[in-house]
Short mmCIF file of C-alpha atoms in Angstrom, two decimals:
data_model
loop_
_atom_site.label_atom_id
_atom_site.label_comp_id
_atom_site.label_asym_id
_atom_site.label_seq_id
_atom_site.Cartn_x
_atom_site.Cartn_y
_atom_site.Cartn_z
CA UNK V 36 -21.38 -20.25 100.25
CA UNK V 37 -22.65 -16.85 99.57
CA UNK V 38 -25.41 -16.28 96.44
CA UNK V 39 -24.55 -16.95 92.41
CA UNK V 40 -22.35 -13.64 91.19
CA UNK V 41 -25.92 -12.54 89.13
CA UNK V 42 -28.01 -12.77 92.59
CA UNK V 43 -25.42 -11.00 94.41
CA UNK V 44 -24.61 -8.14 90.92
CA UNK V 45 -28.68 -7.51 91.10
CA UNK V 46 -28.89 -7.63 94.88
CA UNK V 47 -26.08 -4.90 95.08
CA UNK V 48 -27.64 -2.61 92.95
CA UNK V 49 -31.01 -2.74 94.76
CA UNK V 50 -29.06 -2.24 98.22
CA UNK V 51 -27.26 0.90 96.78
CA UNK V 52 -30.90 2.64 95.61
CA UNK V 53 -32.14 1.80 99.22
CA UNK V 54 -29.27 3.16 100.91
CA UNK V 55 -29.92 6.40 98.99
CA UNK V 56 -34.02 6.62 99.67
CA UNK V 57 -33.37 5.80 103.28
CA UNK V 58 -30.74 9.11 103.29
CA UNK V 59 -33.65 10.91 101.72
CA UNK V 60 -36.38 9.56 104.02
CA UNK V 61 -34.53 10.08 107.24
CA UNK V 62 -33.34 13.97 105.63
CA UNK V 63 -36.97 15.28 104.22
CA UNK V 64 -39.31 13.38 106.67
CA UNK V 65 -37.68 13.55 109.96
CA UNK V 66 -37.32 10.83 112.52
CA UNK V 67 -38.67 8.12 114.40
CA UNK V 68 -42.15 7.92 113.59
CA UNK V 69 -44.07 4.74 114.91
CA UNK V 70 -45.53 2.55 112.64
CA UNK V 71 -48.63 1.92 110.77
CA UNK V 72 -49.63 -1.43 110.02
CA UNK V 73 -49.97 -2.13 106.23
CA UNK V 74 -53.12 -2.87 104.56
CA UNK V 75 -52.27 -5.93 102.23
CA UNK V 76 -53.92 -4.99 98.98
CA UNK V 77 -53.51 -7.42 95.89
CA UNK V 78 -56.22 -5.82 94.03
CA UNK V 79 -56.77 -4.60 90.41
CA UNK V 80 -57.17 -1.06 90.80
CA UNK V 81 -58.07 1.70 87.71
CA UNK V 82 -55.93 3.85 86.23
CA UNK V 83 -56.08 7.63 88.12
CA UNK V 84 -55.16 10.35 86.39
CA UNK V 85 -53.06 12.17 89.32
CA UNK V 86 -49.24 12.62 88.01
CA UNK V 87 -45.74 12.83 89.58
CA UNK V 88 -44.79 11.71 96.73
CA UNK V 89 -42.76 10.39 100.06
CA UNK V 90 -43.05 9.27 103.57
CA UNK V 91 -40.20 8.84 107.47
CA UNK V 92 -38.46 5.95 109.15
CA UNK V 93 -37.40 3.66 112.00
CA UNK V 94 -34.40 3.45 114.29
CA UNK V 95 -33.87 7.23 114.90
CA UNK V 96 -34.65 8.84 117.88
CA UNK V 97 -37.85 10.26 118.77
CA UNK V 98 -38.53 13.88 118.23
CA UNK V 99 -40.98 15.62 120.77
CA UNK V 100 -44.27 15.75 119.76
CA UNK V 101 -45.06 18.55 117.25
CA UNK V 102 -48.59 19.80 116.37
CA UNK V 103 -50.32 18.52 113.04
CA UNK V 104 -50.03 21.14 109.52
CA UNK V 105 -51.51 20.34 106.16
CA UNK V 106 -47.80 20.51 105.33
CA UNK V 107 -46.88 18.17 108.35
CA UNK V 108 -49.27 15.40 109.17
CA UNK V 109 -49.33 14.70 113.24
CA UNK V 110 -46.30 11.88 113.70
CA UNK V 111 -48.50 9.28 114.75
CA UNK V 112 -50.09 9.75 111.31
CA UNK V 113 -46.78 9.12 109.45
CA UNK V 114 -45.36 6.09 108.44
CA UNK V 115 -42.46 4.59 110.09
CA UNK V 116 -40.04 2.98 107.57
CA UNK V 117 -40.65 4.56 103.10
CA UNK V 118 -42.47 2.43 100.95
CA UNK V 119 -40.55 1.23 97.86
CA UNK V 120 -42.75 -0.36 95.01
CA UNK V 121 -41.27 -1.98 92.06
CA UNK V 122 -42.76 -1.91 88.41
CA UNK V 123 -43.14 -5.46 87.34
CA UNK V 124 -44.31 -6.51 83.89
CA UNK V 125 -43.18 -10.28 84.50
CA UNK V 126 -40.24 -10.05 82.17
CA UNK V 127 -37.18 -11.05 83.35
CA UNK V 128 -35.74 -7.52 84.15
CA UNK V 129 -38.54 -6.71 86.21
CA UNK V 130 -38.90 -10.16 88.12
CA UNK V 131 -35.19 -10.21 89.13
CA UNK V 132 -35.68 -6.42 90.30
CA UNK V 133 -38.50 -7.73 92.08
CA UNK V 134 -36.35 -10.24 93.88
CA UNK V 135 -33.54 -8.56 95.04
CA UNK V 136 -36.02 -5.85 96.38
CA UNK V 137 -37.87 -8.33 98.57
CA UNK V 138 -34.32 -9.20 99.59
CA UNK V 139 -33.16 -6.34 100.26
CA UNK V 140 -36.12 -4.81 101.99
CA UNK V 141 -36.14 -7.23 105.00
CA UNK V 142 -32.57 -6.51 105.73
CA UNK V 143 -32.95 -2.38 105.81
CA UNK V 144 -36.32 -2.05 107.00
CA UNK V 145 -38.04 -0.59 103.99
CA UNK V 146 -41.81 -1.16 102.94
CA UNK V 147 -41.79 -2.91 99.92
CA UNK V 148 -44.67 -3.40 96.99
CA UNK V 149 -45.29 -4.04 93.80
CA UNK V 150 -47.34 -2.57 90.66
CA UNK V 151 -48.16 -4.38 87.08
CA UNK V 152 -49.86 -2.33 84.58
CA UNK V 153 -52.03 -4.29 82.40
CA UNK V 154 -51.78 -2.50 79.10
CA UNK V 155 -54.97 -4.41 77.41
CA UNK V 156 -52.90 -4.92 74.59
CA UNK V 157 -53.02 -8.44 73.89
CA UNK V 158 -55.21 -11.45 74.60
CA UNK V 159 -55.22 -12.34 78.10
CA UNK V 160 -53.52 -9.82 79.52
CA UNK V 161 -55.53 -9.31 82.42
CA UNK V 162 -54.90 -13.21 83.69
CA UNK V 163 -50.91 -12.40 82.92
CA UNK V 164 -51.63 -9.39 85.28
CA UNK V 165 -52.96 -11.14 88.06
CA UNK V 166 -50.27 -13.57 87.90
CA UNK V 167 -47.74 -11.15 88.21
CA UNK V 168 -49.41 -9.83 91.51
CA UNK V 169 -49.87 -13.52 92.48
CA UNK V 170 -45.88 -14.00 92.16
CA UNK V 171 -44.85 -10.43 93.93
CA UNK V 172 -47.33 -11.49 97.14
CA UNK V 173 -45.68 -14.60 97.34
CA UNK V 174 -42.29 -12.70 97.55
CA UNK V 175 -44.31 -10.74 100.22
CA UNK V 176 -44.26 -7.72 98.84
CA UNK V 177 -46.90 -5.20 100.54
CA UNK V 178 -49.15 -4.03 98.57
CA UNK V 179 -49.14 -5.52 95.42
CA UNK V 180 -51.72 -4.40 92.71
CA UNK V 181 -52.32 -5.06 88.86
CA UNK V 182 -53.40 -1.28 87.28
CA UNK V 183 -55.44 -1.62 84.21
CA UNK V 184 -55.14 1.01 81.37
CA UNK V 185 -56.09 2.31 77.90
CA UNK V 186 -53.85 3.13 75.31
CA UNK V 187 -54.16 5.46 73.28
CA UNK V 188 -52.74 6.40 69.47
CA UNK V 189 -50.77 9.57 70.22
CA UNK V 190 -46.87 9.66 69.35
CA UNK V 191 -47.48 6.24 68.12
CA UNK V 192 -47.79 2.68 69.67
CA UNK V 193 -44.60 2.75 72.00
CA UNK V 194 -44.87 5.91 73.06
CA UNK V 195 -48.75 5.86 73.77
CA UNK V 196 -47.54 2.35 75.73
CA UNK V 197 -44.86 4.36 77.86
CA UNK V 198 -46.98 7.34 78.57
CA UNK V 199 -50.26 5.02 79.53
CA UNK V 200 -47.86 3.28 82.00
CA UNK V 201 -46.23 6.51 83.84
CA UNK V 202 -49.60 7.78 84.05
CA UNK V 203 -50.44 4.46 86.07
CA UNK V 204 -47.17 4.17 88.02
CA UNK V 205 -47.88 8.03 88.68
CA UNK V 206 -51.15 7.35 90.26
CA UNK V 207 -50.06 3.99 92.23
CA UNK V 208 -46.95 6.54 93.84
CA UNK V 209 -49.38 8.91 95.28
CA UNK V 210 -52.42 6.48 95.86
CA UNK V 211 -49.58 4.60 98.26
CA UNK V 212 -47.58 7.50 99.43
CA UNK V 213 -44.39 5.28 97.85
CA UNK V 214 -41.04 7.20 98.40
CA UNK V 215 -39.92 5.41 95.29
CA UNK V 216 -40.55 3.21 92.19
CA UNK V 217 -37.96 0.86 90.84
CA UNK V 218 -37.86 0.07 87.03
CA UNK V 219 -35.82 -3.00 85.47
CA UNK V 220 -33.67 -0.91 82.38
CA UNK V 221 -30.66 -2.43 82.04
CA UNK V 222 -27.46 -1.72 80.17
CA UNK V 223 -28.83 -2.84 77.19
CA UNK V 224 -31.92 -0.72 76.96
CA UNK V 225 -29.77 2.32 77.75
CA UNK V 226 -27.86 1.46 74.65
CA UNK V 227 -30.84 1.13 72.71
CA UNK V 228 -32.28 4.42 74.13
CA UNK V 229 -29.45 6.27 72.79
CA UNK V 230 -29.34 5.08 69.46
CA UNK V 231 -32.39 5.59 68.95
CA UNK V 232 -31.66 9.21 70.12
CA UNK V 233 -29.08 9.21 67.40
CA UNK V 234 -31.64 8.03 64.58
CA UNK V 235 -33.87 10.55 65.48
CA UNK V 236 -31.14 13.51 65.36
CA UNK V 237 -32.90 14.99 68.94
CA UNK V 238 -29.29 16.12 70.13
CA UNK V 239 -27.27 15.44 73.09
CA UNK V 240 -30.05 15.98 75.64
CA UNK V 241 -31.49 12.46 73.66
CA UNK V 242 -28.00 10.86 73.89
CA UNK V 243 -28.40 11.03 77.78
CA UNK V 244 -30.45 8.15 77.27
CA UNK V 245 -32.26 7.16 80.84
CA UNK V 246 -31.79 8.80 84.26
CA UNK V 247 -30.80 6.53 86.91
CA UNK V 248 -33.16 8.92 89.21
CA UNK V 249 -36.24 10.94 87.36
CA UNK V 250 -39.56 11.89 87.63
CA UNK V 251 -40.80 14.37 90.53
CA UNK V 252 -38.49 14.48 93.56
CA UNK V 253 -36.31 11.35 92.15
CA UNK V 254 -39.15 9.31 91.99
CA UNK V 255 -38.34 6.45 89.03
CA UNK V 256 -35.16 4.69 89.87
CA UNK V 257 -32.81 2.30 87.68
CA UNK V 258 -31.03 -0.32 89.81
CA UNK V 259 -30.09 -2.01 86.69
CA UNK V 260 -28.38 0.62 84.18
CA UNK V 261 -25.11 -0.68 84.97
CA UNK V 262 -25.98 -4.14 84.58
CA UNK V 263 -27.16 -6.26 81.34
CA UNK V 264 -29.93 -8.05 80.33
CA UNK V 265 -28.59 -11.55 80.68
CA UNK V 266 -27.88 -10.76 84.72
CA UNK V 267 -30.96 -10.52 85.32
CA UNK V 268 -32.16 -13.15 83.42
CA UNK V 269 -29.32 -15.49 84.71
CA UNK V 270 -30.50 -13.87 88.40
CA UNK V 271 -34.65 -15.28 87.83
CA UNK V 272 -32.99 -18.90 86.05
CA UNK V 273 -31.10 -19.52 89.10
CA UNK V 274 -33.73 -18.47 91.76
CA UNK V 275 -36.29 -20.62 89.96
CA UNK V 276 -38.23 -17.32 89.57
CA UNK V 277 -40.92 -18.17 86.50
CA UNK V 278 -40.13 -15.51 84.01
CA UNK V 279 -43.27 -13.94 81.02
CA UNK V 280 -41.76 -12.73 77.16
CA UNK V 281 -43.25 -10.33 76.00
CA UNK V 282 -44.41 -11.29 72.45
CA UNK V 283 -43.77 -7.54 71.60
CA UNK V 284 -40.66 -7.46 72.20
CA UNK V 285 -39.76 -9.73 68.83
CA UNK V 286 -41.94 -8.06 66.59
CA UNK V 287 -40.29 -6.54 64.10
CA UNK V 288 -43.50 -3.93 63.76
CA UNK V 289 -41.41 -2.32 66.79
CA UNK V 290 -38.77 -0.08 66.33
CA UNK V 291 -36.79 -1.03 69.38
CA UNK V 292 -37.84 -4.33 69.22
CA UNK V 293 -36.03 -4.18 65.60
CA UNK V 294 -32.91 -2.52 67.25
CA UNK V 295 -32.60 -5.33 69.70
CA UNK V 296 -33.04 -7.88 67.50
CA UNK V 297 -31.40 -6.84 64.35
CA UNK V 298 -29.34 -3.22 64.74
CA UNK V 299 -27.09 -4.22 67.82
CA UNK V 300 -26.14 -7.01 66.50
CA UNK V 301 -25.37 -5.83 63.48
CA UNK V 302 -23.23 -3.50 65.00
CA UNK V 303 -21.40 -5.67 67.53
CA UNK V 304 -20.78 -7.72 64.08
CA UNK V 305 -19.18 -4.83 62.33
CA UNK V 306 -17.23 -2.87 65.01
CA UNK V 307 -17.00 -6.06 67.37
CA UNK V 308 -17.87 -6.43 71.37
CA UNK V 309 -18.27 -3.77 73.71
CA UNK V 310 -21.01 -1.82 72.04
CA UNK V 311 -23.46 -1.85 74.56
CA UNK V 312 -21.06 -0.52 76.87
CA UNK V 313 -20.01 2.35 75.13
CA UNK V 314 -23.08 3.56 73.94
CA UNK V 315 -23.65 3.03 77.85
CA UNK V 316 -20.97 5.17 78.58
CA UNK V 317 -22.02 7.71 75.91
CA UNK V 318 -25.27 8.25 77.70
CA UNK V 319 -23.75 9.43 81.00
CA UNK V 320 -20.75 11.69 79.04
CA UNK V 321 -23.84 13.67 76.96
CA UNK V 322 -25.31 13.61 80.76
CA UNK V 323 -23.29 15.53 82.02
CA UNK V 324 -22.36 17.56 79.28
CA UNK V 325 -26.31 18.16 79.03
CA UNK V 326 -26.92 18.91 82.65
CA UNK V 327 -24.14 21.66 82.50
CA UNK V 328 -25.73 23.57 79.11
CA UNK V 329 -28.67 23.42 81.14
CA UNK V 330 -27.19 25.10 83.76
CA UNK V 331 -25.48 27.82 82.00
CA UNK V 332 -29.00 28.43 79.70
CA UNK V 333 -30.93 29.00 83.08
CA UNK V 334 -28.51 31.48 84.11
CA UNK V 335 -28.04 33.06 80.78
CA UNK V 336 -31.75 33.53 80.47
CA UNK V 337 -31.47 36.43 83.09
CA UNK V 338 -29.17 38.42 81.17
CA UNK V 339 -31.04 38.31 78.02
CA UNK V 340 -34.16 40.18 79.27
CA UNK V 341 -34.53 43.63 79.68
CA UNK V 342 -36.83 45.83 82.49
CA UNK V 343 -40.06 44.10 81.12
CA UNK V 344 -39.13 39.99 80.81
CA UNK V 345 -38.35 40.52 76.50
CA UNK V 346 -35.73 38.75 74.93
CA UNK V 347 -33.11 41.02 73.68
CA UNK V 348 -32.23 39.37 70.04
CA UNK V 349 -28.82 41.67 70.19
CA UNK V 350 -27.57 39.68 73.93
CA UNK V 351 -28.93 36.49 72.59
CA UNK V 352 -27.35 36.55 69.10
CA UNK V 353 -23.54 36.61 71.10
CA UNK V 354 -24.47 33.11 73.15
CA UNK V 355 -22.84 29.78 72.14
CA UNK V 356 -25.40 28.37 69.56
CA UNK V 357 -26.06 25.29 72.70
CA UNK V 358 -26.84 27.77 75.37
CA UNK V 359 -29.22 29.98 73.18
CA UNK V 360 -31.24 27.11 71.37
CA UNK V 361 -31.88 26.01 75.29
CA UNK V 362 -32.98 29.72 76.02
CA UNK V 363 -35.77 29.73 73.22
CA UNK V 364 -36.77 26.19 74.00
CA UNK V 365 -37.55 27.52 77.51
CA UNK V 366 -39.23 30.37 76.48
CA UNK V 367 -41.08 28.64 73.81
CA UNK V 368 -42.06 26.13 76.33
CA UNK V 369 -43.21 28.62 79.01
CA UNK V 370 -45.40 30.53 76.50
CA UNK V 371 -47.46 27.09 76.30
CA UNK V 372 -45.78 24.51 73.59
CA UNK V 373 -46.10 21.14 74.79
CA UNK V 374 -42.31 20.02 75.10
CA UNK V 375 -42.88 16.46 73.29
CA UNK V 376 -44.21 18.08 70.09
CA UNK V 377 -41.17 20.92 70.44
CA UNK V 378 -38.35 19.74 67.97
CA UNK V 379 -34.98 20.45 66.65
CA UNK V 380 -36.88 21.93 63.50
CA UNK V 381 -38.74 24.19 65.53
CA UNK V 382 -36.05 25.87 67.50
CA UNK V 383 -33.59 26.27 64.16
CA UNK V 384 -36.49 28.22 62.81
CA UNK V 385 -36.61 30.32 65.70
CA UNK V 386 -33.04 30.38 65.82
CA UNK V 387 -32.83 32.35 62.46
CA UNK V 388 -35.14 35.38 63.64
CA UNK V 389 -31.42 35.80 65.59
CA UNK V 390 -29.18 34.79 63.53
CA UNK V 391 -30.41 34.96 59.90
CA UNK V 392 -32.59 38.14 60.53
CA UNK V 393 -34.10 39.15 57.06
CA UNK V 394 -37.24 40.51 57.36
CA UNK V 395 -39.11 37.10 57.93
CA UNK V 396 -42.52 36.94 59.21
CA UNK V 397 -43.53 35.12 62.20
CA UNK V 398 -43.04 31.13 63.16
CA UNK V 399 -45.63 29.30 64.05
CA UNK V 400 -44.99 26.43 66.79
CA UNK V 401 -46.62 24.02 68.32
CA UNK V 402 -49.20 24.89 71.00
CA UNK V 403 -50.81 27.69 68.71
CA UNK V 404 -47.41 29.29 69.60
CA UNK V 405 -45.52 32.02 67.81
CA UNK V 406 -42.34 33.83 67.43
CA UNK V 407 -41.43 36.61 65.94
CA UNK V 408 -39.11 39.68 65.70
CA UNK V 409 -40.12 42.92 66.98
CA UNK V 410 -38.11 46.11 67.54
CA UNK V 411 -34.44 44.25 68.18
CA UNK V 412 -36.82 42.10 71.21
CA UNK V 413 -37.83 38.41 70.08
CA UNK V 414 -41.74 38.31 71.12
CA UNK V 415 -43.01 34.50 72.03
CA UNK V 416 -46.70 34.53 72.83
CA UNK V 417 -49.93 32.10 72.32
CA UNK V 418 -52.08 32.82 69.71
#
């Protein structure tokens, strides 16, 4: 009798994201380098800075010895099999992720570990921490390790949250040369990603919701995003696997945690089942759709410059409105905004030194950042 239909849903997904590092692995890091043995760390560890690495693996054979680089360590020095660690909070998600990894691991030969960030956010976190990296060595994950951080107030609560946490994961990735770092978003936080996309009016870069591979080189992956919240859950129940909710995420001071609990519902309510889905399906549609603008700005961008790198306001102005907004937000970006304080505002108002063209003075953007008009060229520099 083979494993309850949630065990074998989450298991599946796992297997597919390991089928796709090993490809990686065996294509970037060459083959058949002899192993290392681990160094078992179940540790608390602090926070590193470092941001945005990879490894080699077993059952290839041997290439002939090759001398060292400080672009190619010596092959005795590189590990035989990636390491895969998996971000676990101790929510359900995360522990059923968790799970299948361990499970999946064995069976293809991957190193597999574990990371919990301890946000300090609420009373006896650090004990919840340690608990979590008591649970994943049990699972014998190798290493495990509980990363304490500080939040800070920037972009408000959540977002100082999220951007606290990458930093850690960040820092964990290159600390243990992982190949990979598996999150727990399911279906149901895509859905929730994109409306909140839609609230904020960011456009259909925003709609895309989560990439099931991001960060540097494909780092973060998302087993789950085809898969909903009550798999997983139904995936820890059956397993016996002891499950942590997060008081946050059922207080209404959150937005999200006031989309889950009161906006989806709503809408399943008013426009009936299948919402989730949809907005799902929504995500990867303005995915694609995004990915290709982005293509097209990119190669726009050369054909808008003249002999000294200026934009040319005349070859800009005849661009689809999608494909020139991306063009400015580049080159807005490049002359030093930070891209999470650059908004849809922002680039309208640059967007009229093209297309409204009246004389206007100079826009200020974020960054200390200006744009202005200047001889038919449109002149972005730092103040």
């Amino acid at each position: 009798m083979g494993p309850h239909p949630a065990v074998a849903a989450i298991r599946l997904a796992v297997r597919r994201v390991l089928h796709d590092v090993l490809t990686e692995f065996h294509r970037h890091d060459g083959h058949g380098a002899p192993a290392q043995e681990p160094r078992r760390t179940t540790t608390s560890a602090p926070a590193a800075a470092p941001r945005y690495a990879e490894a080699g693996t077993a059952g290839s054979p041997a290439l002939p010895d090759r001398p060292a680089s400080p672009d190619r360590p010596a092959l005795s020095d590189r590990p035989a099999a990636p390491l895969v660690l998996v971000a676990c909070s101790g929510g359900a998600d995360s522990m059923a992720l968790a799970s299948a990894l361990a499970f999946e691991a064995r069976k293809l030969g991957v190193r597999a570990g574990g990371i919990t960030v301890d946000h300090n956010l609420q009373p006896g976190s650090g004990l919840r921490a340690a608990e979590v990296v008591t649970r994943l060595a049990a699972m014998d994950l190798d290493p495990v390790e509980a990363v304490a951080v500080h939040v800070g107030r920037e972009g408000g609560p959540e977002a100082a949250a999220r951007d606290a946490r990458y930093a850690a994961l960040d820092a964990a990735a290159e600390r243990h040369g992982a190949a990979a770092v598996l999150l727990g978003h399911t279906r149901d936080d895509q859905a929730e990603t994109v409306l909140l996309g839609l609230a904020r009016g960011s456009g259909i870069r925003s709609l895309s919701g989560m990439a099931a591979a991001s960060g540097p080189a494909g780092r973060y992956r998302r087993p789950f995003l085809q898969l909903d919240r009550q798999t997983a859950r139904k995936a820890c129940l059956v397993q016996s696997i002891p499950v942590w909710d997060d008081p946050h995420n059922i207080d209404p001071a959150y937005t999200r945690s006031r989309l889950r609990h009161e906006g989806l519902p709503a809408l399943e309510k008013a426009l009936g089942k299948g919402v989730v889905e949809a907005l799902a399906r929504t995500a990867q549609l303005s995915r694609d759709d995004a990915d290709a603008l982005d293509t097209w700005a990119a190669e726009a961008e050369r054909s808008v410059r003249d002999e000294t790198g200026q934009l040319e306001c005349a070859k800009l102005y005849v661009l689809p409105p999608a494909v020139r907004r991306r063009v400015l937000r580049r080159a807005v970006i490049e002359a030093g905004a930070p891209a999470g304080s650059l908004f849809a505002r922002h680039l309208e108002e640059v967007d009229r030194l093209i297309t409204g063209w009246r004389g206007q003075r100079g826009i200020n953007l974020p960054g200390r950042v200006e744009a202005r008009r200047q001889g038919g060229r449109l002149v972005i520099r730092q103040s």
